[in-house]
Coordinates of C-alpha atoms in Angstrom, one line a residue:
Chain A
M1 CA 3.2 -32.8 -42.3
L2 CA 6.9 -32.0 -42.2
G3 CA 10.1 -34.0 -42.7
V4 CA 13.6 -33.0 -41.5
V5 CA 17.0 -33.3 -43.0
V6 CA 20.0 -32.6 -40.7
R7 CA 23.4 -31.9 -42.2
D8 CA 26.7 -31.6 -40.4
V9 CA 25.2 -30.5 -37.2
T10 CA 27.5 -30.2 -34.2
V11 CA 26.6 -28.7 -30.8
C12 CA 29.6 -27.7 -28.7
V13 CA 29.4 -26.6 -25.1
R14 CA 32.0 -24.4 -23.5
G15 CA 34.4 -26.4 -21.3
L16 CA 33.8 -29.7 -23.2
A17 CA 36.4 -30.8 -25.8
E18 CA 34.0 -33.2 -27.5
P19 CA 30.8 -31.9 -29.1
V20 CA 27.6 -32.9 -27.3
I21 CA 26.1 -33.7 -30.7
D22 CA 27.9 -34.6 -33.9
L23 CA 25.5 -35.6 -36.7
P24 CA 26.9 -35.7 -40.2
S25 CA 23.6 -36.7 -41.6
L26 CA 20.1 -37.6 -40.3
S27 CA 16.7 -37.5 -42.0
I28 CA 13.2 -38.1 -40.8
A29 CA 10.5 -38.4 -43.4
A30 CA 7.2 -36.5 -43.1
G31 CA 4.7 -38.6 -41.1
E32 CA 7.4 -41.0 -39.8
K33 CA 7.3 -42.2 -36.2
V34 CA 10.8 -42.2 -34.7
A35 CA 12.1 -43.2 -31.3
V36 CA 15.3 -41.6 -30.0
T37 CA 17.1 -43.8 -27.5
G38 CA 20.4 -44.0 -25.8
P39 CA 22.0 -43.8 -22.4
S40 CA 21.8 -40.7 -20.2
G41 CA 24.0 -37.9 -21.4
A42 CA 24.0 -39.3 -25.0
G43 CA 22.6 -36.0 -26.3
K44 CA 19.0 -37.0 -26.7
T45 CA 17.5 -33.9 -25.2
T46 CA 20.0 -31.7 -27.1
L47 CA 19.0 -33.4 -30.3
I48 CA 15.3 -32.6 -29.6
N49 CA 16.2 -29.0 -28.7
V50 CA 18.1 -28.6 -32.0
L51 CA 15.2 -30.2 -34.0
T52 CA 12.6 -28.0 -32.4
G53 CA 14.7 -24.8 -32.6
L54 CA 15.0 -24.5 -28.8
E55 CA 18.7 -24.6 -29.2
R56 CA 20.8 -23.4 -32.1
P57 CA 23.5 -25.8 -33.3
S58 CA 27.1 -24.6 -33.3
K59 CA 27.2 -25.3 -37.0
G60 CA 25.2 -27.2 -39.6
Q61 CA 21.8 -27.1 -41.1
V62 CA 18.4 -28.3 -39.8
L63 CA 16.1 -28.3 -42.8
W64 CA 12.4 -28.8 -42.0
S65 CA 10.8 -29.1 -45.4
G66 CA 13.3 -26.7 -46.8
T67 CA 13.4 -24.2 -44.0
D68 CA 16.8 -24.1 -42.2
I69 CA 15.8 -23.3 -38.7
A70 CA 19.4 -23.1 -37.6
R71 CA 19.6 -19.8 -39.5
L72 CA 16.5 -18.3 -38.0
S73 CA 16.7 -15.7 -35.3
E74 CA 15.5 -16.6 -31.8
A75 CA 12.1 -14.8 -32.3
Q76 CA 11.7 -16.5 -35.7
R77 CA 12.4 -19.9 -34.2
D78 CA 9.8 -19.2 -31.5
A79 CA 7.3 -18.3 -34.1
W80 CA 8.2 -21.3 -36.3
R81 CA 8.0 -23.7 -33.3
A82 CA 4.7 -22.3 -32.2
R83 CA 3.3 -22.9 -35.7
H84 CA 4.8 -26.3 -36.4
V85 CA 5.8 -28.1 -33.2
G86 CA 3.8 -29.7 -30.4
I87 CA 5.8 -30.7 -27.4
V88 CA 4.9 -33.3 -24.7
F89 CA 7.2 -33.2 -21.6
Q90 CA 8.1 -35.9 -19.2
D91 CA 6.7 -34.0 -16.3
F92 CA 3.8 -32.5 -18.2
H93 CA 4.4 -28.8 -17.5
L94 CA 0.7 -28.1 -17.1
F95 CA -0.1 -24.9 -15.3
S96 CA -1.9 -25.4 -12.1
G97 CA -4.7 -23.0 -11.2
L98 CA -6.0 -23.1 -14.7
S99 CA -8.7 -25.4 -16.0
V100 CA -8.0 -28.4 -18.3
R101 CA -9.5 -26.3 -21.2
D102 CA -7.4 -23.2 -20.4
N103 CA -4.3 -25.3 -20.3
V104 CA -4.9 -26.6 -23.8
L105 CA -5.6 -23.1 -25.0
L106 CA -2.7 -21.4 -23.2
P107 CA 0.0 -21.7 -26.0
Q108 CA -2.4 -20.1 -28.5
Q109 CA -3.2 -17.3 -26.0
L110 CA 0.4 -16.6 -25.4
R111 CA 0.8 -15.6 -29.1
S112 CA -2.4 -13.7 -29.9
F113 CA -4.7 -11.3 -28.1
R114 CA -7.8 -13.2 -29.3
L115 CA -8.2 -16.9 -29.9
P116 CA -8.9 -17.8 -33.5
P117 CA -12.5 -18.9 -34.0
G118 CA -13.1 -22.6 -33.5
S119 CA -10.2 -22.9 -31.0
R120 CA -12.4 -23.8 -28.1
E121 CA -14.3 -26.4 -30.0
R122 CA -11.0 -27.9 -31.3
A123 CA -9.7 -28.1 -27.7
E124 CA -12.8 -29.7 -26.5
S125 CA -12.9 -32.3 -29.2
L126 CA -9.2 -33.1 -28.7
L127 CA -9.8 -33.5 -25.0
R128 CA -12.7 -35.9 -25.7
R129 CA -10.4 -37.8 -28.0
V130 CA -7.8 -38.3 -25.3
G131 CA -10.5 -39.3 -22.9
I132 CA -10.9 -36.2 -20.7
E133 CA -14.5 -35.2 -20.2
R134 CA -14.5 -32.6 -17.5
H135 CA -12.9 -29.6 -19.1
D136 CA -13.5 -27.1 -16.3
Q137 CA -11.7 -29.2 -13.8
R138 CA -8.6 -27.7 -12.3
V139 CA -5.6 -29.4 -13.9
E140 CA -3.8 -30.1 -10.7
T141 CA -6.6 -32.4 -9.5
L142 CA -6.1 -34.9 -12.3
S143 CA -4.2 -38.1 -12.1
R144 CA -0.7 -38.3 -13.7
G145 CA -2.0 -40.4 -16.6
E146 CA -4.8 -37.8 -17.2
M147 CA -2.3 -35.0 -17.0
Q148 CA -0.2 -36.5 -19.7
R149 CA -3.3 -36.9 -21.9
V150 CA -4.2 -33.2 -21.4
A151 CA -0.6 -32.4 -22.4
I152 CA -1.0 -34.4 -25.6
A153 CA -4.2 -32.6 -26.4
R154 CA -2.4 -29.3 -25.8
A155 CA 0.5 -30.3 -28.1
L156 CA -1.9 -31.1 -30.9
Q157 CA -4.1 -28.0 -30.4
Q158 CA -2.5 -25.9 -33.1
E159 CA -2.3 -28.7 -35.7
P160 CA 1.4 -29.1 -35.6
G161 CA 3.3 -30.9 -38.4
I162 CA 5.7 -32.3 -35.8
L163 CA 4.9 -33.9 -32.4
V164 CA 7.8 -34.2 -30.1
A165 CA 7.6 -36.1 -26.9
D166 CA 10.4 -36.2 -24.3
E167 CA 10.1 -39.3 -22.2
P168 CA 6.3 -39.1 -22.2
T169 CA 5.8 -42.3 -20.3
A170 CA 8.7 -42.2 -17.9
S171 CA 6.7 -40.8 -15.0
L172 CA 3.6 -42.9 -15.5
D173 CA 2.5 -46.3 -14.2
T174 CA 2.4 -49.1 -16.8
E175 CA -1.3 -48.8 -17.4
S176 CA -1.3 -45.1 -18.0
A177 CA 1.8 -45.4 -20.1
K178 CA 0.1 -47.9 -22.4
G179 CA -2.8 -45.5 -22.9
V180 CA -0.4 -42.6 -23.6
I181 CA 1.6 -44.7 -26.2
S182 CA -1.5 -45.7 -28.1
L183 CA -2.8 -42.1 -28.0
L184 CA 0.4 -40.7 -29.4
I185 CA 0.5 -43.2 -32.2
D186 CA -3.2 -43.1 -33.1
L187 CA -3.5 -39.3 -33.0
S188 CA -0.3 -38.6 -34.9
A189 CA -1.4 -41.1 -37.5
S190 CA -4.9 -39.7 -37.9
L191 CA -3.7 -36.1 -37.8
G192 CA -0.8 -36.9 -40.1
T193 CA 1.9 -35.6 -37.7
T194 CA 5.5 -36.5 -37.7
L195 CA 6.2 -38.1 -34.3
I196 CA 9.6 -38.0 -32.6
V197 CA 9.8 -39.6 -29.1
V198 CA 12.7 -39.7 -26.8
T199 CA 12.3 -42.8 -24.6
H200 CA 13.9 -45.5 -22.6
D201 CA 10.6 -47.4 -22.8
G202 CA 11.1 -50.5 -24.9
N203 CA 7.3 -50.8 -25.6
L204 CA 7.2 -47.2 -26.8
A205 CA 10.3 -47.6 -29.0
Q206 CA 8.9 -50.8 -30.6
A207 CA 5.7 -49.1 -31.5
M208 CA 7.6 -46.6 -33.7
D209 CA 8.6 -47.0 -37.3
R210 CA 12.3 -46.6 -36.5
T211 CA 14.7 -46.1 -33.7
I212 CA 17.5 -43.6 -33.7
C213 CA 20.1 -44.6 -31.2
L214 CA 22.6 -42.0 -29.8
D215 CA 25.7 -42.6 -27.9
R216 CA 28.0 -39.7 -26.8
G217 CA 26.4 -37.5 -29.4
R218 CA 26.8 -39.8 -32.4
L219 CA 24.4 -42.1 -34.2
V220 CA 25.0 -45.8 -33.5
M221 CA 23.3 -48.8 -34.8
P222 CA 20.2 -49.8 -32.8
A223 CA 21.7 -53.2 -32.3
A224 CA 24.5 -51.5 -30.2
R225 CA 21.8 -50.6 -27.6
A226 CA 20.9 -54.3 -27.0
A227 CA 24.6 -55.3 -26.5
Chain B
M1 CA -0.8 -11.9 -25.0
I2 CA -0.6 -13.3 -21.4
P3 CA -4.1 -14.4 -20.4
F4 CA -5.3 -12.5 -17.3
R5 CA -6.4 -15.8 -15.8
F6 CA -2.9 -17.2 -16.1
I7 CA -1.5 -14.3 -14.2
L8 CA -4.2 -14.7 -11.5
A9 CA -3.5 -18.4 -11.3
D10 CA 0.2 -17.8 -11.0
L11 CA -0.2 -15.2 -8.2
R12 CA -2.6 -17.5 -6.4
R13 CA -0.2 -20.4 -6.7
L14 CA 2.6 -18.1 -5.2
W15 CA 0.3 -16.5 -2.7
V16 CA 2.6 -16.5 0.3
G17 CA 5.4 -14.8 -1.6
S18 CA 2.9 -12.4 -3.3
L19 CA 1.3 -11.6 0.1
V20 CA 4.7 -10.8 1.7
V21 CA 5.6 -8.6 -1.3
V22 CA 2.3 -6.8 -1.1
L23 CA 2.6 -6.3 2.7
L24 CA 6.1 -5.0 2.4
I25 CA 5.1 -2.5 -0.2
A26 CA 2.0 -1.5 1.6
G27 CA 3.9 -1.0 4.8
A28 CA 6.6 1.2 3.2
T29 CA 4.0 3.2 1.3
A30 CA 1.8 3.6 4.3
L31 CA 4.7 4.9 6.3
G32 CA 5.5 7.7 3.8
M33 CA 1.8 8.5 3.3
A34 CA 1.0 8.7 7.0
V35 CA 4.0 11.1 7.7
N36 CA 2.7 13.4 5.0
L37 CA -0.9 13.2 5.9
Q38 CA -0.4 13.6 9.6
E39 CA 2.0 16.5 9.3
R40 CA -0.4 18.3 7.0
A41 CA -3.3 17.6 9.3
L42 CA -1.5 18.9 12.3
R43 CA -0.4 22.0 10.5
L44 CA -4.0 22.8 9.2
G45 CA -5.6 21.8 12.5
S46 CA -3.4 24.0 14.7
A47 CA -3.5 26.9 12.3
R48 CA -7.2 26.7 12.5
A49 CA -7.1 26.6 16.3
A50 CA -5.0 29.8 16.3
E51 CA -7.4 31.8 14.1
R52 CA -9.4 33.4 16.8
F53 CA -6.3 34.6 18.7
D54 CA -4.9 37.7 17.2
L55 CA -2.6 38.7 20.0
V56 CA -1.9 37.0 23.3
I57 CA -0.4 38.9 26.2
G58 CA 1.1 37.1 29.1
A59 CA 3.7 37.5 31.8
A60 CA 7.3 37.5 30.6
G61 CA 8.5 33.9 29.9
S62 CA 8.4 31.5 27.1
D63 CA 6.2 32.6 24.2
T64 CA 5.7 29.0 23.0
Q65 CA 4.4 28.1 26.5
L66 CA 2.1 31.1 26.4
V67 CA 0.6 30.1 23.1
L68 CA 0.3 26.4 24.0
S69 CA -1.5 27.4 27.2
A70 CA -3.7 30.2 26.0
V71 CA -4.5 28.8 22.5
F72 CA -4.3 25.1 22.9
L73 CA -5.2 25.0 26.6
Q74 CA -2.2 22.9 27.4
P75 CA -2.1 22.7 31.2
S76 CA 1.0 24.5 32.6
P77 CA 1.5 26.9 35.4
L78 CA 1.9 30.4 33.9
T79 CA 3.2 33.3 35.8
L80 CA 0.3 35.7 36.4
L81 CA 0.1 39.1 34.8
P82 CA -0.7 41.9 37.1
G83 CA -4.4 42.9 36.9
S84 CA -3.3 46.4 36.0
V85 CA -2.4 45.2 32.5
L86 CA -5.9 44.0 32.0
Q87 CA -7.3 47.2 33.2
A88 CA -5.0 49.2 30.9
L89 CA -5.9 47.1 27.9
T90 CA -9.7 47.3 28.4
T91 CA -9.5 51.1 28.3
D92 CA -6.9 51.3 25.5
P93 CA -8.6 52.9 22.5
R94 CA -6.7 50.7 20.0
V95 CA -8.2 47.6 21.6
A96 CA -11.5 46.2 20.3
M97 CA -11.7 43.4 22.9
A98 CA -9.4 42.4 25.7
A99 CA -10.5 39.1 27.3
P100 CA -8.7 37.6 30.2
V101 CA -8.3 33.9 30.2
G102 CA -7.8 32.2 33.5
F103 CA -7.0 28.5 33.9
G104 CA -6.3 26.3 36.7
D105 CA -9.5 24.4 37.3
S106 CA -11.0 21.5 35.7
F107 CA -14.2 19.5 35.7
D108 CA -14.2 15.8 34.9
G109 CA -10.9 16.1 33.0
M110 CA -12.1 19.2 31.0
P111 CA -10.5 22.5 31.5
V112 CA -12.5 25.3 33.2
V113 CA -11.5 28.6 31.6
G114 CA -12.5 31.9 33.1
T115 CA -13.0 34.7 30.5
T116 CA -15.6 37.2 29.3
A117 CA -18.9 36.9 27.5
A118 CA -17.5 39.0 24.7
F119 CA -14.8 36.3 24.1
V120 CA -17.4 33.6 24.1
L121 CA -19.2 35.4 21.3
D122 CA -15.9 36.4 19.7
N123 CA -16.9 40.1 20.2
G124 CA -20.2 39.5 18.5
R125 CA -19.0 37.6 15.4
E126 CA -20.0 34.2 16.7
T127 CA -23.3 32.8 17.8
L128 CA -23.9 29.9 20.1
L129 CA -25.1 26.5 19.1
E130 CA -27.7 26.6 21.8
G131 CA -28.5 28.6 24.9
R132 CA -26.9 32.0 25.6
A133 CA -23.7 33.4 26.9
F134 CA -23.2 33.6 30.7
D135 CA -24.3 36.8 32.3
A136 CA -23.7 36.0 36.0
V137 CA -20.9 34.3 37.9
P138 CA -22.6 30.9 38.5
E139 CA -23.2 30.4 34.8
A140 CA -21.1 28.5 32.3
V141 CA -20.9 28.0 28.5
I142 CA -19.6 24.7 27.3
G143 CA -17.6 23.7 24.2
A144 CA -19.3 21.7 21.5
N145 CA -17.9 18.3 22.7
V146 CA -18.4 18.7 26.4
P147 CA -20.7 15.8 27.5
L148 CA -23.0 18.0 29.5
A149 CA -26.4 19.5 28.8
I150 CA -27.9 22.9 29.4
G151 CA -29.0 23.1 33.0
D152 CA -26.3 20.7 34.3
Q153 CA -24.2 21.8 37.2
V154 CA -20.4 22.1 37.1
K155 CA -18.3 22.0 40.3
P156 CA -14.8 22.7 39.3
L157 CA -11.9 20.8 40.7
H158 CA -8.9 22.8 41.6
G159 CA -5.9 21.7 39.6
L160 CA -5.3 21.1 36.0
P161 CA -6.9 18.3 34.0
G162 CA -5.2 15.0 34.8
E163 CA -3.8 16.2 38.1
G164 CA -5.4 15.6 41.5
G165 CA -6.9 18.4 43.5
H166 CA -9.7 19.3 45.7
T167 CA -13.2 20.2 44.7
H168 CA -14.2 23.8 44.9
G169 CA -17.4 23.1 46.8
E170 CA -18.0 26.7 47.3
L171 CA -19.1 27.5 43.7
S172 CA -21.0 25.5 41.2
Y173 CA -21.9 26.8 37.7
S174 CA -25.0 26.0 35.8
V175 CA -24.6 25.4 32.0
V176 CA -26.5 28.1 30.1
G177 CA -25.1 27.7 26.6
R178 CA -23.1 25.6 24.1
M179 CA -20.6 26.9 21.6
R180 CA -20.3 25.8 18.0
E181 CA -17.7 23.2 17.1
T182 CA -14.3 24.7 16.3
G183 CA -12.1 21.7 15.9
T184 CA -9.9 23.1 18.6
P185 CA -9.2 22.3 22.2
W186 CA -11.8 24.8 23.2
D187 CA -14.5 22.3 22.1
R188 CA -13.7 20.4 25.3
A189 CA -13.5 23.5 27.5
I190 CA -16.0 24.9 30.0
L191 CA -16.1 28.7 29.9
V192 CA -17.1 30.6 32.9
P193 CA -16.9 34.3 33.9
I194 CA -13.3 35.2 35.0
E195 CA -14.8 36.6 38.1
G196 CA -15.8 33.1 39.1
V197 CA -12.2 31.9 38.8
W198 CA -11.0 34.8 40.9
R199 CA -13.7 34.2 43.5
I200 CA -12.9 30.5 43.8
H201 CA -9.2 31.4 44.4
H202 CA -10.2 34.1 46.8
L203 CA -8.6 36.8 44.8
G204 CA -11.5 39.2 44.8
E205 CA -13.6 40.0 41.7
G206 CA -12.2 43.1 40.3
H207 CA -15.4 45.0 40.9
E208 CA -16.5 47.4 43.5
G209 CA -18.2 46.0 46.4
A210 CA -16.4 42.7 46.8
S211 CA -13.4 42.0 48.8
V212 CA -11.1 39.1 49.4
S213 CA -11.6 38.9 53.1
E214 CA -15.4 38.9 52.9
H215 CA -15.1 35.9 50.6
A216 CA -12.6 34.1 52.6
D217 CA -15.0 34.4 55.5
A218 CA -17.9 33.3 53.5
A219 CA -16.0 30.3 52.2
D220 CA -15.1 29.3 55.7
H221 CA -18.5 29.8 56.9
D222 CA -20.5 27.6 54.7
H223 CA -19.3 26.1 51.5
E224 CA -22.6 24.9 50.2
H225 CA -24.3 28.3 50.2
D226 CA -21.3 30.3 49.1
A227 CA -22.6 30.9 45.6
D228 CA -25.8 32.3 46.9
D229 CA -24.0 34.3 49.4
A230 CA -21.8 35.8 46.6
E231 CA -24.8 37.0 44.8
A232 CA -26.3 38.3 48.0
H233 CA -23.1 40.4 48.3
G234 CA -24.2 42.3 45.2
A235 CA -21.0 41.4 43.4
G236 CA -22.8 39.5 40.6
R237 CA -21.8 41.9 37.9
I238 CA -19.3 40.4 35.4
G239 CA -17.1 41.6 32.5
P240 CA -15.2 44.8 32.0
P241 CA -14.6 47.4 33.1
W242 CA -12.7 46.1 36.1
V243 CA -11.4 47.9 39.1
N244 CA -8.1 46.7 40.4
P245 CA -8.6 43.2 39.0
P246 CA -6.5 40.4 40.3
G247 CA -3.8 38.7 38.3
I248 CA -4.5 36.6 35.3
P249 CA -2.4 34.1 33.3
A250 CA -3.1 35.6 29.8
I251 CA -5.1 38.2 27.9
I252 CA -6.5 37.7 24.4
V253 CA -6.5 41.0 22.6
K254 CA -8.3 41.9 19.4
A255 CA -6.9 45.2 18.1
K256 CA -8.9 47.5 16.0
T257 CA -6.4 47.5 13.1
I258 CA -3.5 45.4 12.1
A259 CA -1.1 48.3 12.8
D260 CA -2.6 48.6 16.3
A261 CA -2.0 44.9 16.8
Y262 CA 1.7 45.3 15.9
R263 CA 2.0 48.4 18.1
L264 CA 0.4 46.7 21.0
R265 CA 2.6 43.7 20.6
S266 CA 5.8 45.7 20.7
E267 CA 4.5 47.8 23.6
Y268 CA 3.8 44.7 25.7
R269 CA 7.2 43.1 24.9
K270 CA 8.7 44.6 27.9
D271 CA 10.5 43.3 31.1
T272 CA 7.4 41.9 32.8
T273 CA 5.0 41.2 29.9
L274 CA 5.1 39.3 26.7
G275 CA 3.0 39.9 23.6
V276 CA 2.9 37.3 20.9
F277 CA 1.0 36.6 17.7
P278 CA 0.1 32.9 18.0
A279 CA 0.5 32.5 14.2
E280 CA 4.1 33.7 14.4
V281 CA 4.9 31.2 17.2
L282 CA 3.1 28.4 15.3
T283 CA 5.1 29.2 12.1
R284 CA 8.3 28.7 14.1
L285 CA 6.9 25.5 15.7
F286 CA 6.0 24.2 12.2
S287 CA 9.4 24.9 10.8
T288 CA 10.8 22.7 13.6
L289 CA 8.0 20.2 12.8
G290 CA 8.9 20.5 9.2
D291 CA 12.5 19.4 10.0
V292 CA 11.1 16.4 11.9
R293 CA 8.9 15.6 8.9
K294 CA 11.9 15.8 6.7
V295 CA 13.7 13.3 8.9
L296 CA 10.7 11.1 8.9
S297 CA 10.3 11.4 5.1
V298 CA 13.9 10.4 4.6
I299 CA 13.4 7.4 6.9
A300 CA 10.3 6.6 5.0
M301 CA 12.1 6.9 1.7
A302 CA 15.0 4.8 3.0
T303 CA 12.5 2.2 4.0
Q304 CA 11.0 2.3 0.6
A305 CA 14.4 1.8 -1.0
L306 CA 15.1 -1.1 1.3
V307 CA 11.8 -2.7 0.4
A308 CA 12.5 -2.1 -3.2
A309 CA 15.9 -3.9 -2.9
A310 CA 14.3 -6.7 -1.0
I311 CA 11.7 -7.1 -3.7
V312 CA 14.3 -7.2 -6.4
L313 CA 16.1 -9.9 -4.4
V314 CA 12.8 -11.8 -4.0
C315 CA 12.2 -11.5 -7.7
V316 CA 15.6 -12.9 -8.6
V317 CA 15.1 -15.9 -6.3
H318 CA 11.6 -16.3 -7.6
L319 CA 12.8 -16.2 -11.2
A320 CA 15.4 -18.9 -10.5
Q321 CA 12.6 -21.1 -9.1
R322 CA 10.5 -20.4 -12.2
R323 CA 13.1 -21.0 -14.8
R324 CA 11.5 -24.3 -15.7
Q325 CA 8.0 -22.9 -15.9
L326 CA 9.1 -20.0 -18.1
A327 CA 11.2 -22.3 -20.2
A328 CA 8.3 -24.6 -20.7
L329 CA 6.2 -21.6 -21.8
R330 CA 8.9 -20.7 -24.3
A331 CA 9.0 -24.3 -25.6
L332 CA 5.2 -24.2 -26.0
G333 CA 5.6 -21.3 -28.3
A334 CA 5.4 -18.2 -26.1
P335 CA 7.4 -15.4 -27.6
R336 CA 10.0 -13.7 -25.4
S337 CA 7.9 -10.6 -25.2
A338 CA 5.2 -12.6 -23.6
I339 CA 7.6 -13.9 -21.0
F340 CA 8.8 -10.4 -20.3
A341 CA 5.2 -9.2 -20.1
L342 CA 4.3 -12.1 -17.7
V343 CA 7.0 -11.4 -15.2
W344 CA 6.7 -7.6 -15.5
S345 CA 2.9 -7.4 -15.2
E346 CA 2.8 -9.9 -12.3
L347 CA 5.3 -7.8 -10.4
L348 CA 3.5 -4.6 -11.3
A349 CA 0.2 -6.0 -10.2
L350 CA 1.7 -6.8 -6.8
V351 CA 3.2 -3.4 -6.5
A352 CA -0.1 -1.7 -7.5
V353 CA -2.0 -3.7 -4.9
G354 CA 0.7 -2.9 -2.4
V355 CA 0.7 0.8 -3.1
A356 CA -3.0 1.0 -3.1
S357 CA -3.4 -0.7 0.2
G358 CA -0.5 1.3 1.5
V359 CA -2.3 4.5 0.7
A360 CA -5.4 3.2 2.4
L361 CA -3.4 2.0 5.3
G362 CA -1.5 5.3 5.6
Y363 CA -4.8 7.2 5.4
V364 CA -6.5 5.1 8.1
G365 CA -3.4 5.2 10.2
A366 CA -3.2 9.0 10.0
R367 CA -6.9 9.2 10.8
V368 CA -6.5 7.0 13.9
F369 CA -3.5 9.0 15.0
A370 CA -5.4 12.2 14.4
Q371 CA -8.3 11.0 16.4
W372 CA -6.1 10.0 19.2
L373 CA -4.4 13.3 19.0
S374 CA -7.7 15.2 19.1
Q375 CA -8.8 13.2 22.1
A376 CA -5.5 14.0 23.8
S377 CA -5.2 17.6 22.7
G378 CA -8.5 18.7 21.3
I379 CA -6.9 19.7 18.0
V380 CA -8.9 18.2 15.1
G381 CA -6.5 17.6 12.3
P382 CA -8.2 17.4 9.0
V383 CA -6.7 14.3 7.4
M384 CA -7.2 14.4 3.7
L385 CA -5.7 13.1 0.5
T386 CA -4.5 15.7 -1.9
M387 CA -3.1 15.6 -5.4
Q388 CA 0.4 15.5 -3.8
D389 CA -0.4 12.1 -2.3
V390 CA -1.8 10.8 -5.6
W391 CA 1.4 11.9 -7.4
L392 CA 3.5 10.2 -4.7
A393 CA 1.6 7.0 -5.3
F394 CA 2.0 7.3 -9.1
G395 CA 5.7 8.0 -8.6
L396 CA 6.1 4.8 -6.6
L397 CA 4.3 2.9 -9.3
A398 CA 6.5 4.5 -12.0
I399 CA 9.6 3.5 -10.2
A400 CA 8.3 0.0 -9.7
A401 CA 7.4 -0.2 -13.4
I402 CA 11.0 0.6 -14.2
M403 CA 12.5 -1.7 -11.6
A404 CA 10.2 -4.6 -12.7
T405 CA 12.0 -4.5 -16.1
I406 CA 15.1 -6.0 -14.4
P407 CA 13.6 -9.4 -13.6
G408 CA 11.5 -9.0 -16.8
V409 CA 14.7 -8.7 -18.9
M410 CA 16.3 -11.5 -16.9
A411 CA 13.4 -13.8 -17.7
Y412 CA 13.5 -12.6 -21.3
R413 CA 17.2 -13.4 -21.8
Q414 CA 17.1 -16.8 -20.2
S415 CA 17.9 -19.7 -22.6
T416 CA 15.1 -22.1 -23.0
A417 CA 17.1 -25.1 -23.7
V418 CA 19.3 -24.8 -20.7
A419 CA 16.4 -24.1 -18.4
L420 CA 14.5 -27.2 -19.6
R421 CA 17.4 -29.5 -18.9
A422 CA 17.4 -28.7 -15.2

């Protein structure tokens, strides 16, 4: 379980006078469930990229349980992310042509020649927990709701301390979205994972402990969103 | 690092593009390979065809034409040598064997060549596959690939193979022997005594007791029974020595020593005669052929370079389309080296399949072409892969391995965050 402290982080993009992200201070406790909301272009994805080490901030510190990932090299950030972060994307990013099981195992295989013992069993038990039974099925033959559940199993495969979901319900129908929301909450609770969700989905945001609202790269009060 | 299954699934997903890339590479490789294989086959094949022909003497004219006609049995009208040259050569002490070769007739598209029994047996160094050499005018020995059997009758048609002409009804040969396969145009030839050719063309027989006029009369008299009549004339003897033999297109000479061969060649390079070593003429032909091959090789290489450029372009476009997939892999924890390995090994796998099928395609192509060539010319070109071809294939792979690093590095350097936002 990991918590994060963000200090004086700004992300500037060439050609833009204003920083995309300007966060003097933000902290998320270990095991907390946080929704990130805000209008398009508010910097939500950039914030996620900075928090997961996909993007390096122009300045500032991103301290995950004491490790400042803003100071790590790209390769080190890749390694750190692989070890600590599970990511769920809006459009799944599953790899067609591979079976459900192979998709769950892929991130691990990308980093090591041989799977650690027990990986297969863990993948299968995770898949059962998200309600997917046919593990040899080609992933492209699943419904969208099932695909997102496979993606959740994949994100949790390496026992990450942080689970990040970028609009996990945006491309799903209401029914599938409900299932995905309860899976994210139940699994992160039972696995003790910090959960950060970028969402426009009011149901999803409400199910979280807290909502971080962004507007033009700055934190605003959640109430501002309702206005 | 990158699971093999993932690469396979990737290639299967992108199968149209992969197929096009493989076909392009296969085509370019096959082109280069076929040029090499075919040129080598033709060179070996024709060198082998010329082995039996130490020295060829003909009437003054083109030496290439003489070799093509006498050695490769290419139909062409040659100026005749006076019979006295043959007579002189048969009695020359430096000559081990002087065999006239007379063309002009054909049977069922196969050349009928008049010569001596000594030539059929290569002066005693060859044996026949079956039967025996001819020892009378109405007998013939056939090449290994002539679709006739011992005992069959051959009625030559006047005119070269492929041309029209009239049947020489007056003389029919019966097949008495078959030669071993030589891989040369002679495999498709029907060899008959030169006296038969002379007789058919009413030139006399070069032996005592037979005269042109008698034969002309006999031919007019009764075509069907002419062969029997000829024997009845007592002119059945064949082979040297001849007395005042008629003209012939060419004489194959085996000298007793190499020095004799050179001396004979220069002696017969005079105003009216021409002596050539077929090997010498072939060497000149092959140097021309070599130039052609160089041109073809350059074309093949340019094709390969174009294909390589096209593939780099395809890769760049392909990478742009895959930015999101590769970025997702990075986000999921794939190290940059894995991304590089993925792009590089996919590309190399395509190139390897392409080169391998190109080699196969080039080999089959060269085989088919050689077969066609041997049907058309009788020259059997041995198409075979050598170490040189293997190195060529490895060279192409090595170049591809280096070129594939370009898209590999591009994928490697791509920013994950930017790509995911697309």
